[in-house]
Amino acid sequence: MVVRRLHGMQGMNVWYAITMAVCGCLGLLMLGFISYWCFKLRQDKRRRSAIIMSARGGMHESSHLLQRASLDWPSSLTSATLPMSSSSTSLYLSPIPEELRSMCSEDDEFDEANRDKEFVRDFCERSDEYLWLDKPALYMGKDRSKRMYLLGRASLSHLTSARFGLMGDRGRFTQLLCSIFPTTALQDKDVPVLRAYFHYVHDTCPHVLPVLDIQLMAPTNKILVVTPYVPQGSLKDYIYHRCKTAMVQIPYHLKYKRHGCGTPLGHSTLARYGRDILLGMQELQHAGLPYHQLHSGNVLLHGDQATLSGYEAVFFQRSPPTTQVETPVKLFGQLFFEMVFGVEWSPSRLNPNGTVSFGSYQPPTDVVRDVFNAIFQPFQHTASIESLLALPLFQKDPVPRLHRSFARRDPFRVDSGTSLPDTTKPKLPQDMETLVQAALDWSNPQQDPMLSHHHVVVQAA
């Protein structure tokens, strides 16, 4: 009897222990849920307080980047009388503090942004090729004074998304990017020549993002530029694993703030993207335009091809006088350093004799080291683009890739086939060559800033 009673007590102790263990696990799960719930409440409270503090301090983004409707309320309205909604198709949003401070001004930056938006809308209404999508301004690029809007292409509805990569909901248009440069030295007589030059680049440079159209905003001395919209993002996004452009629109200074180290590109990706970049630089050089705008943010990725962009800024923006002009080959070397090691180039990486100081970083292979040795040679020797293309890393693959250039995908251009060698490409006309040279002289920061614009820019006949 005593033995049976002892066995029964042991069985009860086992079940009691199991029950207590289950209750303890449930208690821990409940405690974790309560802790997470309290953490979320505290996080939401901090977020609301941060929004209030930023509203008091005026730390919002510029108003032209946050437009989501026609915020054209009368300047006499105050924050207490502003309507939150309207019976019309336009939805009134609460203005940000920057707009409240400047609402009494007759002509402020917010009014200028609205005028630019109206100009783009009228431009689309007058055109048979573009559609106004009524989208908010885009957060793209380091220059926050350049406004960008999404446009649609309104013709050739029979073309599919394979032509350009991104179609509308009904397949009626493809998305384009409309950029408004703040100032320009161009005049009306220069626009036809520049438009013809961009068509020349479109036809002869398959590794360069084409400029589809330009329009001079005569009253404001601004320029409207239409280019293809590449939602896949840039090489900088690819290296630092930032969100794609089509997913979330984040300002440049916030998107790449404290990005740290990225992921180095693989050997095949280095060879593929490096060759595409060099070919684009060679094509622009043949067109008379050295590519001084080369950095990872201006290299756009479309599929598995790297495409150069931003070269049109030479004609519309002047570089600061303090900017040190590097040769395109040296800029490619700095970009190649970022591609190989996943970190941005810094001037401290350059030795006094012109060679690279790798420090704790070492090139993964000998062919990669050969590229650095060819670019950063001692005593300021500069390699050519052709000599870099002849290196083993950038030799053409035995299996050719599919044609991916914008010139071949654009539905408004005839299929140009494979890229033509420099010997068979059409020669740049004299008027275009003169205009390009004048633009290079004007944008050169070493030039006398007192020189007037009309002395630099060519007046085309």
CSV table of C-alpha atoms in Angstrom, one decimal:
chain,number,residue,atom,x,y,z
A,1,MET,CA,0.0,0.0,0.0
A,2,VAL,CA,2.8,2.4,0.9
A,3,VAL,CA,4.5,1.7,-2.4
A,4,ARG,CA,1.3,2.3,-4.5
A,5,ARG,CA,0.7,5.5,-2.6
A,6,LEU,CA,4.3,6.7,-3.3
A,7,HIS,CA,3.8,5.9,-7.0
A,8,GLY,CA,0.5,7.8,-7.1
A,9,MET,CA,2.2,10.8,-5.5
A,10,GLN,CA,5.0,10.7,-8.0
A,11,GLY,CA,2.5,10.7,-10.9
A,12,MET,CA,0.7,13.7,-9.4
A,13,ASN,CA,4.0,15.5,-9.1
A,14,VAL,CA,4.8,14.9,-12.8
A,15,TRP,CA,1.4,16.2,-13.9
A,16,TYR,CA,1.7,19.1,-11.6
A,17,ALA,CA,5.1,20.0,-13.0
A,18,ILE,CA,3.8,19.7,-16.6
A,19,THR,CA,0.9,22.0,-15.7
A,20,MET,CA,3.1,24.6,-14.1
A,21,ALA,CA,5.5,24.5,-17.1
A,22,VAL,CA,2.6,25.1,-19.5
A,23,CYS,CA,1.2,27.9,-17.4
A,24,GLY,CA,4.7,29.4,-17.2
A,25,CYS,CA,5.1,29.3,-21.0
A,26,LEU,CA,1.7,30.9,-21.4
A,27,GLY,CA,2.6,33.6,-18.9
A,28,LEU,CA,5.8,34.4,-20.7
A,29,LEU,CA,4.0,34.6,-24.0
A,30,MET,CA,1.4,36.9,-22.5
A,31,LEU,CA,4.2,39.0,-20.9
A,32,GLY,CA,5.9,39.3,-24.2
A,33,PHE,CA,2.7,40.4,-26.0
A,34,ILE,CA,2.0,43.0,-23.3
A,35,SER,CA,5.6,44.3,-23.6
A,36,TYR,CA,5.4,44.5,-27.4
A,37,TRP,CA,2.0,46.3,-27.1
A,38,CYS,CA,3.5,48.8,-24.7
A,39,PHE,CA,6.5,49.3,-26.9
A,40,LYS,CA,4.3,50.1,-29.9
A,41,LEU,CA,2.2,52.5,-27.9
A,42,ARG,CA,5.3,54.3,-26.8
A,43,GLN,CA,6.7,54.3,-30.3
A,44,ASP,CA,3.5,55.8,-31.7
A,45,LYS,CA,3.6,58.4,-29.0
A,46,ARG,CA,7.1,59.4,-29.8
A,47,ARG,CA,6.3,59.6,-33.5
A,48,ARG,CA,3.4,61.9,-32.9
A,49,SER,CA,5.5,64.1,-30.6
A,50,ALA,CA,8.2,64.2,-33.3
A,51,ILE,CA,5.7,65.3,-35.9
A,52,ILE,CA,4.5,68.1,-33.6
A,53,MET,CA,8.0,69.2,-32.8
A,54,SER,CA,9.1,69.2,-36.5
A,55,ALA,CA,5.9,71.2,-37.3
A,56,ARG,CA,6.9,73.8,-34.8
A,57,GLY,CA,10.5,73.9,-36.0
A,58,GLY,CA,9.6,74.0,-39.7
A,59,MET,CA,11.7,70.9,-40.5
A,60,HIS,CA,9.4,69.6,-43.2
A,61,GLU,CA,10.5,68.9,-46.8
A,62,SER,CA,10.1,71.6,-49.4
A,63,SER,CA,6.6,72.2,-50.4
A,64,HIS,CA,7.0,71.3,-54.0
A,65,LEU,CA,8.1,67.8,-53.1
A,66,LEU,CA,4.9,67.2,-51.0
A,67,GLN,CA,2.3,68.4,-53.4
A,68,ARG,CA,-0.6,65.9,-53.7
A,69,ALA,CA,-3.3,68.2,-55.0
A,70,SER,CA,-3.9,71.7,-56.3
A,71,LEU,CA,-3.2,73.6,-53.1
A,72,ASP,CA,-4.2,76.9,-54.6
A,73,TRP,CA,-6.2,78.3,-51.7
A,74,PRO,CA,-6.4,82.1,-51.3
A,75,SER,CA,-3.6,83.7,-49.4
A,76,SER,CA,-6.0,85.4,-47.0
A,77,LEU,CA,-7.0,82.1,-45.5
A,78,THR,CA,-5.3,81.1,-42.2
A,79,SER,CA,-4.6,77.7,-40.7
A,80,ALA,CA,-7.8,77.9,-38.8
A,81,THR,CA,-10.0,78.6,-41.8
A,82,LEU,CA,-8.4,76.3,-44.4
A,83,PRO,CA,-10.9,73.7,-45.7
A,84,MET,CA,-10.0,70.1,-45.3
A,85,SER,CA,-12.1,69.0,-48.2
A,86,SER,CA,-13.9,70.4,-51.2
A,87,SER,CA,-16.8,69.4,-53.3
A,88,SER,CA,-14.7,69.7,-56.5
A,89,THR,CA,-12.3,67.1,-57.8
A,90,SER,CA,-9.4,68.7,-55.9
A,91,LEU,CA,-8.8,67.7,-52.4
A,92,TYR,CA,-7.4,70.3,-50.1
A,93,LEU,CA,-4.7,69.1,-47.7
A,94,SER,CA,-3.5,70.7,-44.6
A,95,PRO,CA,-0.6,72.9,-45.5
A,96,ILE,CA,2.8,72.3,-44.0
A,97,PRO,CA,4.4,75.1,-41.8
A,98,GLU,CA,6.6,76.2,-44.6
A,99,GLU,CA,3.5,77.1,-46.7
A,100,LEU,CA,1.8,78.8,-43.7
A,101,ARG,CA,4.8,81.1,-43.1
A,102,SER,CA,4.9,82.1,-46.8
A,103,MET,CA,1.2,82.2,-47.5
A,104,CYS,CA,1.0,86.0,-47.1
A,105,SER,CA,3.6,86.5,-49.7
A,106,GLU,CA,2.5,87.4,-53.2
A,107,ASP,CA,5.1,85.4,-55.0
A,108,ASP,CA,6.8,82.7,-53.0
A,109,GLU,CA,8.4,79.3,-53.8
A,110,PHE,CA,5.1,77.5,-53.3
A,111,ASP,CA,3.4,79.6,-56.0
A,112,GLU,CA,6.4,79.0,-58.3
A,113,ALA,CA,6.0,75.3,-57.8
A,114,ASN,CA,2.3,75.5,-58.7
A,115,ARG,CA,3.2,77.5,-61.8
A,116,ASP,CA,5.7,74.9,-62.9
A,117,LYS,CA,3.1,72.2,-62.3
A,118,GLU,CA,0.5,74.1,-64.4
A,119,PHE,CA,3.1,74.5,-67.1
A,120,VAL,CA,3.8,70.8,-67.2
A,121,ARG,CA,0.0,70.0,-67.2
A,122,ASP,CA,-0.5,72.5,-70.1
A,123,PHE,CA,2.4,71.0,-72.0
A,124,CYS,CA,0.8,67.5,-71.7
A,125,GLU,CA,-2.6,68.9,-72.9
A,126,ARG,CA,-1.0,70.5,-75.9
A,127,SER,CA,1.0,67.4,-76.8
A,128,ASP,CA,-0.4,64.2,-78.5
A,129,GLU,CA,2.4,62.1,-77.0
A,130,TYR,CA,2.2,62.7,-73.3
A,131,LEU,CA,-0.4,62.3,-70.6
A,132,TRP,CA,-0.5,64.2,-67.3
A,133,LEU,CA,-0.8,61.6,-64.5
A,134,ASP,CA,-1.5,64.1,-61.7
A,135,LYS,CA,1.1,62.4,-59.5
A,136,PRO,CA,3.0,64.1,-56.6
A,137,ALA,CA,6.5,65.4,-57.3
A,138,LEU,CA,9.2,62.7,-57.1
A,139,TYR,CA,12.0,62.5,-54.5
A,140,MET,CA,15.0,61.8,-56.8
A,141,GLY,CA,18.5,63.2,-57.0
A,142,LYS,CA,20.6,65.3,-54.8
A,143,ASP,CA,19.5,68.6,-56.3
A,144,ARG,CA,16.4,69.5,-54.4
A,145,SER,CA,15.7,72.6,-56.6
A,146,LYS,CA,15.0,70.4,-59.6
A,147,ARG,CA,11.3,69.3,-59.8
A,148,MET,CA,10.3,66.0,-61.3
A,149,TYR,CA,6.9,64.7,-62.3
A,150,LEU,CA,5.7,61.4,-63.8
A,151,LEU,CA,4.1,61.6,-67.3
A,152,GLY,CA,2.4,59.0,-69.4
A,153,ARG,CA,2.9,58.2,-73.1
A,154,ALA,CA,-0.5,58.6,-74.9
A,155,SER,CA,0.0,56.9,-78.2
A,156,LEU,CA,0.8,53.5,-79.8
A,157,SER,CA,-1.5,51.6,-77.5
A,158,HIS,CA,-0.8,48.3,-79.4
A,159,LEU,CA,2.7,48.2,-77.9
A,160,THR,CA,3.2,45.9,-74.9
A,161,SER,CA,5.3,46.3,-71.8
A,162,ALA,CA,8.2,44.5,-73.4
A,163,ARG,CA,8.9,47.6,-75.4
A,164,PHE,CA,9.6,49.9,-72.5
A,165,GLY,CA,9.3,48.0,-69.3
A,166,LEU,CA,6.3,49.7,-67.5
A,167,MET,CA,2.8,50.1,-68.9
A,168,GLY,CA,-0.3,51.8,-67.6
A,169,ASP,CA,-3.4,50.0,-66.2
A,170,ARG,CA,-5.0,49.8,-69.6
A,171,GLY,CA,-1.8,49.5,-71.6
A,172,ARG,CA,-2.3,53.0,-73.1
A,173,PHE,CA,0.9,54.6,-72.1
A,174,THR,CA,4.4,54.1,-70.6
A,175,GLN,CA,5.8,56.2,-67.8
A,176,LEU,CA,8.2,59.0,-68.4
A,177,LEU,CA,10.1,61.4,-66.2
A,178,CYS,CA,9.6,65.2,-66.6
A,179,SER,CA,12.4,67.2,-65.0
A,180,ILE,CA,12.4,71.0,-64.6
A,181,PHE,CA,15.8,72.5,-64.3
A,182,PRO,CA,15.8,75.8,-62.3
A,183,THR,CA,17.9,77.9,-64.6
A,184,THR,CA,19.3,77.7,-68.1
A,185,ALA,CA,21.3,79.8,-70.5
A,186,LEU,CA,19.5,78.5,-73.5
A,187,GLN,CA,17.5,80.7,-75.8
A,188,ASP,CA,14.8,80.0,-78.3
A,189,LYS,CA,17.2,79.7,-81.2
A,190,ASP,CA,19.3,77.1,-79.4
A,191,VAL,CA,16.4,74.7,-78.7
A,192,PRO,CA,16.1,73.1,-82.2
A,193,VAL,CA,19.8,72.4,-82.4
A,194,LEU,CA,19.9,70.9,-78.9
A,195,ARG,CA,16.8,68.8,-79.7
A,196,ALA,CA,18.5,67.5,-82.8
A,197,TYR,CA,21.6,66.7,-80.7
A,198,PHE,CA,19.6,64.7,-78.2
A,199,HIS,CA,18.1,62.8,-81.1
A,200,TYR,CA,21.6,62.1,-82.4
A,201,VAL,CA,22.6,60.7,-78.9
A,202,HIS,CA,19.4,58.7,-78.9
A,203,ASP,CA,20.3,57.0,-82.2
A,204,THR,CA,24.0,56.5,-81.7
A,205,CYS,CA,24.3,55.8,-77.9
A,206,PRO,CA,22.4,52.7,-76.9
A,207,HIS,CA,24.0,52.7,-73.4
A,208,VAL,CA,22.8,56.2,-72.6
A,209,LEU,CA,19.4,57.2,-71.3
A,210,PRO,CA,17.8,59.2,-74.1
A,211,VAL,CA,16.3,62.7,-73.8
A,212,LEU,CA,13.0,62.4,-75.6
A,213,ASP,CA,11.9,66.0,-75.6
A,214,ILE,CA,12.8,69.5,-74.3
A,215,GLN,CA,10.7,72.6,-73.9
A,216,LEU,CA,11.9,76.0,-72.9
A,217,MET,CA,9.8,77.8,-70.3
A,218,ALA,CA,10.4,81.3,-71.7
A,219,PRO,CA,8.7,83.4,-69.0
A,220,THR,CA,10.8,81.8,-66.2
A,221,ASN,CA,13.9,80.9,-68.1
A,222,LYS,CA,13.6,77.3,-67.1
A,223,ILE,CA,13.8,74.1,-69.2
A,224,LEU,CA,11.5,71.1,-69.3
A,225,VAL,CA,13.3,67.8,-70.1
A,226,VAL,CA,11.5,64.5,-70.7
A,227,THR,CA,13.4,61.2,-70.2
A,228,PRO,CA,12.3,57.6,-69.7
A,229,TYR,CA,11.4,56.7,-66.2
A,230,VAL,CA,13.5,53.8,-64.8
A,231,PRO,CA,11.7,52.3,-61.7
A,232,GLN,CA,14.4,49.7,-61.1
A,233,GLY,CA,16.6,52.3,-59.5
A,234,SER,CA,20.3,53.3,-59.7
A,235,LEU,CA,23.5,51.5,-59.1
A,236,LYS,CA,23.7,53.2,-55.7
A,237,ASP,CA,20.4,51.6,-54.7
A,238,TYR,CA,21.8,48.2,-55.8
A,239,ILE,CA,25.0,48.5,-53.8
A,240,TYR,CA,23.5,49.8,-50.6
A,241,HIS,CA,20.2,47.8,-50.9
A,242,ARG,CA,18.0,50.8,-50.7
A,243,CYS,CA,14.3,50.6,-51.7
A,244,LYS,CA,13.6,51.0,-55.4
A,245,THR,CA,12.5,54.2,-56.8
A,246,ALA,CA,9.1,52.9,-57.8
A,247,MET,CA,8.3,51.5,-54.3
A,248,VAL,CA,8.8,54.5,-51.9
A,249,GLN,CA,9.7,58.1,-52.8
A,250,ILE,CA,12.3,59.2,-50.1
A,251,PRO,CA,14.4,62.4,-50.3
A,252,TYR,CA,18.0,61.8,-51.3
A,253,HIS,CA,19.4,63.2,-48.1
A,254,LEU,CA,17.3,60.9,-46.0
A,255,LYS,CA,17.5,57.8,-48.3
A,256,TYR,CA,21.3,57.7,-48.2
A,257,LYS,CA,21.8,59.1,-44.7
A,258,ARG,CA,24.4,57.0,-42.8
A,259,HIS,CA,24.1,54.2,-45.4
A,260,GLY,CA,27.4,52.7,-44.2
A,261,CYS,CA,28.9,49.9,-46.2
A,262,GLY,CA,27.1,48.2,-49.0
A,263,THR,CA,27.6,44.9,-50.6
A,264,PRO,CA,30.4,44.5,-53.1
A,265,LEU,CA,29.4,43.3,-56.6
A,266,GLY,CA,30.3,39.9,-57.9
A,267,HIS,CA,32.9,39.3,-60.5
A,268,SER,CA,30.4,38.8,-63.4
A,269,THR,CA,28.3,41.8,-62.3
A,270,LEU,CA,31.5,43.9,-62.1
A,271,ALA,CA,32.4,42.9,-65.6
A,272,ARG,CA,28.9,43.4,-67.0
A,273,TYR,CA,28.1,46.8,-65.5
A,274,GLY,CA,31.7,48.0,-65.9
A,275,ARG,CA,31.7,47.3,-69.6
A,276,ASP,CA,28.3,48.9,-70.0
A,277,ILE,CA,29.5,52.1,-68.3
A,278,LEU,CA,32.6,52.2,-70.3
A,279,LEU,CA,30.7,51.7,-73.6
A,280,GLY,CA,28.3,54.5,-72.6
A,281,MET,CA,31.2,56.8,-71.8
A,282,GLN,CA,32.8,56.0,-75.2
A,283,GLU,CA,29.5,56.7,-77.0
A,284,LEU,CA,29.2,60.1,-75.3
A,285,GLN,CA,32.8,60.9,-76.0
A,286,HIS,CA,32.2,60.1,-79.7
A,287,ALA,CA,29.2,62.5,-79.5
A,288,GLY,CA,31.6,65.2,-78.3
A,289,LEU,CA,30.4,65.2,-74.7
A,290,PRO,CA,32.8,64.0,-71.9
A,291,TYR,CA,30.8,62.4,-69.1
A,292,HIS,CA,31.8,64.4,-66.0
A,293,GLN,CA,28.5,63.5,-64.2
A,294,LEU,CA,29.5,59.9,-63.6
A,295,HIS,CA,28.6,58.5,-60.1
A,296,SER,CA,26.6,55.6,-58.9
A,297,GLY,CA,23.4,57.6,-58.6
A,298,ASN,CA,23.5,58.5,-62.3
A,299,VAL,CA,24.0,54.9,-63.5
A,300,LEU,CA,20.5,53.5,-63.9
A,301,LEU,CA,19.8,49.8,-64.0
A,302,HIS,CA,17.3,48.5,-66.6
A,303,GLY,CA,17.2,44.7,-66.4
A,304,ASP,CA,20.8,43.5,-66.4
A,305,GLN,CA,22.2,46.6,-68.2
A,306,ALA,CA,23.7,49.7,-66.8
A,307,THR,CA,22.6,53.0,-68.5
A,308,LEU,CA,24.2,56.4,-68.1
A,309,SER,CA,22.0,59.4,-67.3
A,310,GLY,CA,22.4,63.0,-66.2
A,311,TYR,CA,24.6,64.1,-69.1
A,312,GLU,CA,21.9,66.7,-70.1
A,313,ALA,CA,22.8,68.8,-67.1
A,314,VAL,CA,25.8,70.2,-68.9
A,315,PHE,CA,23.5,72.3,-71.1
A,316,PHE,CA,21.3,73.5,-68.2
A,317,GLN,CA,23.3,73.8,-65.0
A,318,ARG,CA,26.6,75.3,-64.2
A,319,SER,CA,28.9,73.6,-61.8
A,320,PRO,CA,30.0,75.5,-58.6
A,321,PRO,CA,33.3,77.2,-59.0
A,322,THR,CA,34.8,75.3,-56.1
A,323,THR,CA,34.1,71.9,-57.8
A,324,GLN,CA,37.2,70.1,-58.8
A,325,VAL,CA,36.8,68.7,-62.3
A,326,GLU,CA,38.0,65.1,-62.7
A,327,THR,CA,38.5,63.3,-65.9
A,328,PRO,CA,35.8,60.7,-66.9
A,329,VAL,CA,38.4,57.9,-66.5
A,330,LYS,CA,39.2,58.9,-63.0
A,331,LEU,CA,35.5,59.2,-62.2
A,332,PHE,CA,35.1,55.7,-63.5
A,333,GLY,CA,37.9,54.5,-61.2
A,334,GLN,CA,36.2,56.1,-58.2
A,335,LEU,CA,32.9,54.4,-59.2
A,336,PHE,CA,34.7,51.1,-59.8
A,337,PHE,CA,36.2,51.3,-56.2
A,338,GLU,CA,32.6,51.7,-54.9
A,339,MET,CA,31.4,48.7,-57.0
A,340,VAL,CA,34.3,46.5,-55.8
A,341,PHE,CA,34.3,47.3,-52.1
A,342,GLY,CA,30.8,48.6,-51.4
A,343,VAL,CA,32.1,51.9,-49.9
A,344,GLU,CA,32.2,55.3,-51.4
A,345,TRP,CA,35.5,56.8,-52.7
A,346,SER,CA,37.3,59.3,-50.6
A,347,PRO,CA,40.2,61.6,-51.5
A,348,SER,CA,42.3,60.0,-48.8
A,349,ARG,CA,42.4,56.8,-50.8
A,350,LEU,CA,44.7,58.5,-53.3
A,351,ASN,CA,48.5,58.4,-52.6
A,352,PRO,CA,50.6,61.4,-53.4
A,353,ASN,CA,52.0,59.7,-56.5
A,354,GLY,CA,48.5,59.0,-57.9
A,355,THR,CA,48.1,55.3,-56.9
A,356,VAL,CA,45.4,53.9,-54.8
A,357,SER,CA,45.8,53.2,-51.1
A,358,PHE,CA,43.5,50.2,-50.5
A,359,GLY,CA,44.1,50.1,-46.7
A,360,SER,CA,42.2,47.2,-45.2
A,361,TYR,CA,40.5,46.5,-48.5
A,362,GLN,CA,42.2,44.3,-51.1
A,363,PRO,CA,41.0,43.6,-54.7
A,364,PRO,CA,39.4,40.2,-54.9
A,365,THR,CA,41.2,39.1,-58.1
A,366,ASP,CA,44.2,40.1,-60.2
A,367,VAL,CA,42.1,41.2,-63.1
A,368,VAL,CA,40.3,43.7,-60.8
A,369,ARG,CA,43.7,45.0,-59.5
A,370,ASP,CA,44.7,45.4,-63.1
A,371,VAL,CA,41.8,47.9,-63.6
A,372,PHE,CA,42.9,50.0,-60.6
A,373,ASN,CA,46.6,49.9,-61.8
A,374,ALA,CA,45.5,51.1,-65.3
A,375,ILE,CA,43.4,54.0,-64.0
A,376,PHE,CA,45.4,55.2,-61.1
A,377,GLN,CA,48.9,55.2,-62.5
A,378,PRO,CA,51.8,57.2,-60.9
A,379,PHE,CA,52.8,60.6,-62.1
A,380,GLN,CA,49.3,61.5,-63.3
A,381,HIS,CA,49.2,59.2,-66.3
A,382,THR,CA,45.7,58.8,-67.5
A,383,ALA,CA,44.4,55.7,-69.3
A,384,SER,CA,41.9,55.9,-72.2
A,385,ILE,CA,38.4,54.3,-72.3
A,386,GLU,CA,39.6,52.1,-75.2
A,387,SER,CA,42.5,50.8,-73.1
A,388,LEU,CA,40.2,50.0,-70.2
A,389,LEU,CA,37.8,48.1,-72.6
A,390,ALA,CA,40.8,46.0,-73.7
A,391,LEU,CA,41.4,44.8,-70.2
A,392,PRO,CA,40.6,41.1,-69.5
A,393,LEU,CA,37.8,42.0,-67.0
A,394,PHE,CA,35.9,43.9,-69.6
A,395,GLN,CA,36.3,41.7,-72.6
A,396,LYS,CA,33.1,40.8,-74.3
A,397,ASP,CA,31.4,37.7,-73.2
A,398,PRO,CA,31.4,34.8,-75.7
A,399,VAL,CA,27.6,34.5,-75.3
A,400,PRO,CA,26.0,37.8,-76.4
A,401,ARG,CA,23.3,39.3,-74.2
A,402,LEU,CA,19.9,40.5,-75.4
A,403,HIS,CA,19.7,44.0,-76.7
A,404,ARG,CA,18.5,46.2,-73.9
A,405,SER,CA,19.1,49.8,-75.0
A,406,PHE,CA,16.5,52.5,-74.8
A,407,ALA,CA,17.0,53.4,-78.4
A,408,ARG,CA,15.9,49.9,-79.4
A,409,ARG,CA,13.0,49.8,-76.9
A,410,ASP,CA,11.5,53.2,-77.6
A,411,PRO,CA,8.3,52.8,-79.5
A,412,PHE,CA,8.8,56.2,-81.2
A,413,ARG,CA,12.2,55.3,-82.7
A,414,VAL,CA,13.1,52.8,-85.3
A,415,ASP,CA,14.9,49.7,-84.2
A,416,SER,CA,18.6,50.5,-84.6
A,417,GLY,CA,19.9,47.0,-84.1
A,418,THR,CA,23.3,46.5,-82.6
A,419,SER,CA,25.6,49.3,-81.5
A,420,LEU,CA,27.6,50.7,-84.4
A,421,PRO,CA,31.4,51.1,-84.1
A,422,ASP,CA,32.8,54.6,-84.0
A,423,THR,CA,34.1,54.3,-87.6
A,424,THR,CA,30.6,53.8,-88.9
A,425,LYS,CA,28.6,56.1,-86.7
A,426,PRO,CA,27.5,59.4,-88.4
A,427,LYS,CA,29.7,62.3,-87.7
A,428,LEU,CA,28.4,65.0,-85.4
A,429,PRO,CA,27.3,68.0,-87.4
A,430,GLN,CA,29.1,71.3,-87.1
A,431,ASP,CA,26.3,73.2,-85.5
A,432,MET,CA,25.8,70.5,-82.8
A,433,GLU,CA,29.5,70.3,-82.2
A,434,THR,CA,29.7,74.1,-81.7
A,435,LEU,CA,26.7,74.0,-79.3
A,436,VAL,CA,28.2,71.2,-77.3
A,437,GLN,CA,31.6,73.0,-77.0
A,438,ALA,CA,29.9,76.2,-76.0
A,439,ALA,CA,27.9,74.4,-73.3
A,440,LEU,CA,31.1,72.7,-72.0
A,441,ASP,CA,32.8,76.1,-71.8
A,442,TRP,CA,29.8,77.6,-70.0
A,443,SER,CA,29.5,74.8,-67.5
A,444,ASN,CA,33.2,74.8,-66.7
A,445,PRO,CA,33.7,76.1,-63.2
A,446,GLN,CA,37.1,77.5,-64.1
A,447,GLN,CA,35.5,79.9,-66.5
A,448,ASP,CA,35.1,83.6,-65.6
A,449,PRO,CA,31.8,83.9,-63.8
A,450,MET,CA,31.3,87.5,-65.1
A,451,LEU,CA,31.0,86.2,-68.6
A,452,SER,CA,27.4,86.6,-69.8
A,453,HIS,CA,25.3,83.7,-71.0
A,454,HIS,CA,24.7,85.0,-74.5
A,455,HIS,CA,28.4,85.2,-75.1
A,456,VAL,CA,28.8,81.5,-74.4
A,457,VAL,CA,25.7,79.8,-75.9
A,458,VAL,CA,25.6,79.5,-79.6
A,459,GLN,CA,22.7,81.2,-81.5
A,460,ALA,CA,21.7,78.6,-84.0
A,461,ALA,CA,20.5,79.8,-87.3
